[in-house]
Coordinates of N, CA and C in Angstrom, one line a residue:
M4 N 35.7 24.8 104.4 CA 35.9 23.6 105.9 C 37.3 23.9 106.3
T5 N 37.8 23.5 107.9 CA 38.3 23.6 108.3 C 38.1 21.8 108.4
N6 N 39.8 22.0 109.0 CA 40.5 20.0 108.8 C 39.3 19.4 109.7
E7 N 38.8 20.2 110.6 CA 38.1 19.6 112.0 C 36.8 19.4 111.2
E8 N 36.0 19.8 110.1 CA 35.1 20.0 109.4 C 34.5 19.3 108.8
I9 N 35.7 18.5 108.1 CA 36.3 17.6 106.8 C 36.0 16.4 107.2
V10 N 37.2 16.5 108.6 CA 37.3 14.9 109.3 C 35.7 15.0 110.0
Q11 N 35.0 15.8 110.9 CA 33.6 15.3 111.6 C 33.0 14.6 110.2
E12 N 33.0 15.6 109.0 CA 31.6 15.1 107.8 C 32.3 13.2 107.4
F13 N 33.7 13.2 107.3 CA 33.8 11.8 107.1 C 33.8 11.2 107.7
K14 N 33.5 10.8 109.3 CA 33.3 10.6 110.5 C 31.0 10.5 109.9
E15 N 30.9 11.5 109.9 CA 29.4 11.0 109.9 C 28.4 10.4 108.8
F16 N 29.9 10.5 107.2 CA 29.3 10.3 106.2 C 28.2 9.7 106.2
D17 N 29.2 8.0 106.4 CA 28.6 7.1 106.3 C 26.8 5.8 107.2
K18 N 26.8 7.0 108.2 CA 25.4 7.0 109.0 C 24.6 6.8 107.9
D19 N 24.3 7.5 107.8 CA 22.8 6.8 106.4 C 22.8 6.0 105.6
K20 N 23.7 5.1 105.0 CA 24.6 4.6 103.9 C 23.9 3.2 104.4
Y21 N 24.1 2.2 103.4 CA 23.8 0.2 103.7 C 24.4 0.0 103.1
S22 N 24.5 0.7 101.6 CA 25.9 -0.6 100.6 C 26.2 0.3 100.2
L23 N 27.5 -0.5 99.3 CA 28.8 0.1 99.0 C 28.8 -0.4 97.4
V24 N 29.8 0.3 96.4 CA 30.0 -0.3 95.2 C 31.0 -1.3 95.8
I25 N 31.9 -2.6 95.1 CA 32.6 -3.0 95.1 C 33.8 -3.6 94.1
S26 N 34.2 -3.5 93.6 CA 35.3 -3.4 92.6 C 36.1 -4.3 92.8
S27 N 36.1 -5.5 91.8 CA 37.1 -6.6 92.2 C 37.8 -7.2 90.9
T28 N 39.1 -7.6 90.4 CA 39.1 -8.5 89.5 C 39.5 -10.0 90.0
S29 N 39.8 -10.7 88.5 CA 39.5 -12.1 88.5 C 41.8 -12.7 88.5
S30 N 41.4 -13.6 89.2 CA 43.3 -13.7 88.8 C 43.5 -13.7 87.2
E31 N 42.2 -13.6 86.5 CA 43.7 -13.6 84.6 C 42.7 -11.8 84.5
N32 N 42.8 -11.0 85.8 CA 42.4 -9.9 85.3 C 41.4 -9.1 84.8
S33 N 39.7 -9.8 85.0 CA 39.0 -9.7 84.6 C 38.1 -8.9 86.2
P34 N 38.0 -7.6 85.7 CA 37.2 -6.7 86.4 C 35.3 -7.5 86.5
L35 N 35.1 -6.7 87.9 CA 33.9 -7.1 88.3 C 33.5 -5.8 89.3
T36 N 32.1 -5.7 88.5 CA 31.7 -4.0 89.8 C 30.2 -4.1 90.2
N37 N 29.8 -4.1 91.4 CA 29.2 -5.0 92.0 C 28.5 -4.1 93.4
Y38 N 27.0 -4.5 93.4 CA 27.5 -3.1 94.8 C 26.7 -4.3 96.3
A39 N 27.5 -4.0 97.5 CA 27.1 -5.1 98.4 C 26.2 -4.5 99.7
P40 N 25.5 -4.9 100.6 CA 25.5 -4.5 102.1 C 26.7 -4.8 102.8
F41 N 27.0 -3.2 104.0 CA 27.7 -3.1 105.0 C 27.3 -2.9 106.1
V42 N 28.0 -2.5 107.3 CA 28.1 -2.4 108.7 C 28.7 -2.1 108.9
K43 N 29.4 -0.7 109.9 CA 30.0 -0.5 110.1 C 30.2 -0.8 111.7
I44 N 31.3 -1.2 112.6 CA 30.9 -0.8 113.6 C 32.2 -0.4 113.9
G45 N 32.2 0.6 115.0 CA 34.1 1.4 115.5 C 33.7 1.9 114.0
E46 N 35.5 1.6 114.1 CA 36.0 2.0 112.6 C 36.5 0.7 111.7
D47 N 35.4 -0.4 111.5 CA 35.8 -1.3 111.3 C 34.5 -1.1 109.8
Y48 N 34.9 -1.5 109.2 CA 33.8 -1.7 108.2 C 33.5 -3.6 107.8
F49 N 32.1 -3.7 107.4 CA 31.7 -4.5 107.4 C 31.1 -5.6 106.4
V50 N 31.5 -6.2 105.6 CA 30.7 -6.3 103.6 C 30.5 -7.4 103.3
S51 N 28.8 -7.4 103.5 CA 28.1 -9.2 103.0 C 28.0 -9.6 102.0
V52 N 29.4 -10.3 101.5 CA 29.8 -10.8 99.7 C 29.0 -12.4 100.1
S53 N 29.0 -12.8 99.7 CA 28.6 -14.6 99.2 C 29.4 -15.4 98.5
S54 N 29.8 -16.2 99.4 CA 31.0 -16.6 98.5 C 30.7 -17.2 97.1
N55 N 28.7 -17.8 97.3 CA 28.9 -18.4 95.7 C 29.0 -17.7 94.3
L56 N 29.0 -15.8 95.2 CA 29.9 -14.7 94.5 C 30.6 -14.6 93.5
P57 N 31.3 -14.3 92.6 CA 32.1 -14.2 91.7 C 32.7 -13.1 92.6
H58 N 32.8 -12.0 93.1 CA 33.4 -11.4 94.2 C 34.1 -12.3 95.2
Y59 N 33.7 -13.0 96.1 CA 34.2 -13.5 96.9 C 35.5 -14.5 95.6
T60 N 34.6 -15.4 95.3 CA 36.2 -16.0 94.9 C 37.3 -14.8 94.3
N61 N 36.8 -13.6 93.6 CA 38.3 -12.0 93.1 C 39.2 -12.3 94.5
M62 N 38.7 -12.3 95.8 CA 38.9 -11.2 96.8 C 39.8 -12.6 97.4
I63 N 39.7 -13.6 97.7 CA 40.1 -15.3 98.1 C 41.6 -15.0 97.1
Q64 N 41.4 -15.1 96.2 CA 42.7 -15.2 94.9 C 43.9 -14.2 94.9
T65 N 43.3 -13.0 94.8 CA 43.8 -11.9 94.5 C 43.8 -10.9 95.4
K66 N 43.3 -11.0 96.5 CA 43.2 -10.6 98.3 C 43.3 -9.7 98.0
K67 N 42.5 -8.6 97.0 CA 42.0 -7.3 96.5 C 40.9 -6.7 96.6
A68 N 40.7 -5.9 96.7 CA 39.0 -5.0 96.3 C 39.5 -3.6 95.8
H69 N 38.1 -2.7 95.8 CA 38.5 -1.9 95.7 C 36.5 -1.4 96.4
I70 N 36.5 -0.3 97.2 CA 35.3 0.0 98.0 C 34.4 1.6 97.5
L71 N 33.4 1.8 97.2 CA 33.1 3.1 97.4 C 31.9 3.3 97.7
I72 N 31.6 4.4 98.3 CA 30.7 4.7 99.1 C 30.1 6.2 98.9
I73 N 29.0 6.1 98.5 CA 28.8 7.3 97.1 C 27.3 7.9 98.1
E74 N 27.6 9.1 98.1 CA 25.7 9.8 98.5 C 24.8 9.5 97.3
D75 N 23.8 9.7 97.8 CA 22.7 8.9 97.2 C 22.9 10.7 96.0
E76 N 22.3 10.3 94.6 CA 21.5 11.7 93.8 C 20.6 12.1 94.5
V77 N 19.6 11.3 95.9 CA 18.5 12.7 95.5 C 19.0 14.1 97.1
T78 N 20.5 12.9 97.4 CA 20.8 14.1 98.4 C 21.7 14.9 97.9
A79 N 22.4 14.3 97.2 CA 23.4 15.1 96.4 C 23.1 17.5 95.9
D80 N 23.9 17.8 96.4 CA 23.5 19.3 96.1 C 23.5 19.6 94.5
H81 N 24.6 18.7 93.9 CA 25.0 18.0 92.2 C 25.3 17.1 92.0
I82 N 24.6 16.8 90.6 CA 25.1 15.1 90.1 C 26.4 15.0 90.0
Y83 N 27.5 15.9 89.6 CA 28.6 15.6 89.4 C 29.4 15.7 90.2
A84 N 28.9 16.3 92.0 CA 30.0 16.2 92.5 C 29.6 15.8 94.1
R85 N 28.9 14.2 93.8 CA 28.4 13.5 95.2 C 29.7 13.0 95.6
K86 N 29.5 13.6 96.7 CA 30.7 13.4 98.4 C 30.7 11.8 98.4
R87 N 32.2 11.0 98.0 CA 32.5 10.1 98.1 C 33.4 9.7 98.8
L88 N 33.8 8.1 99.1 CA 34.7 7.7 100.1 C 35.0 7.1 99.3
Y89 N 36.4 6.0 99.4 CA 37.2 5.2 98.4 C 38.4 4.3 98.9
F90 N 37.7 3.7 99.0 CA 39.1 2.5 99.9 C 39.4 1.7 99.0
G91 N 40.4 1.4 98.2 CA 41.8 0.7 97.9 C 42.6 0.1 98.9

C-alpha cells in the first residue's frame, strides 16, 4: 500500500464502528477494560461513559485511558491480523 492509501484507509476505518474497547487504571493501579459506544465528529472522538461506572472514576482520578477500535472478526481476512486503531 502507498502512504496515501494507508491514510485513506485510516480515515475510513471507523465509519462502520460504533463501540470501542476502553482501558483505564484506578489510582491504586488496578486495571479495568470494557467497551463503550462512541461517535466521531470531524477528527474528534466522543466516548459515552456513565459517571456511575468505574472507568469514569478512573479517568477523573488518573487523567488516563487507552482506546482500541478493532475490526470485527466477521469481516477480518484473518482472525489474528485484524485491523485496529489504538490511542494511548
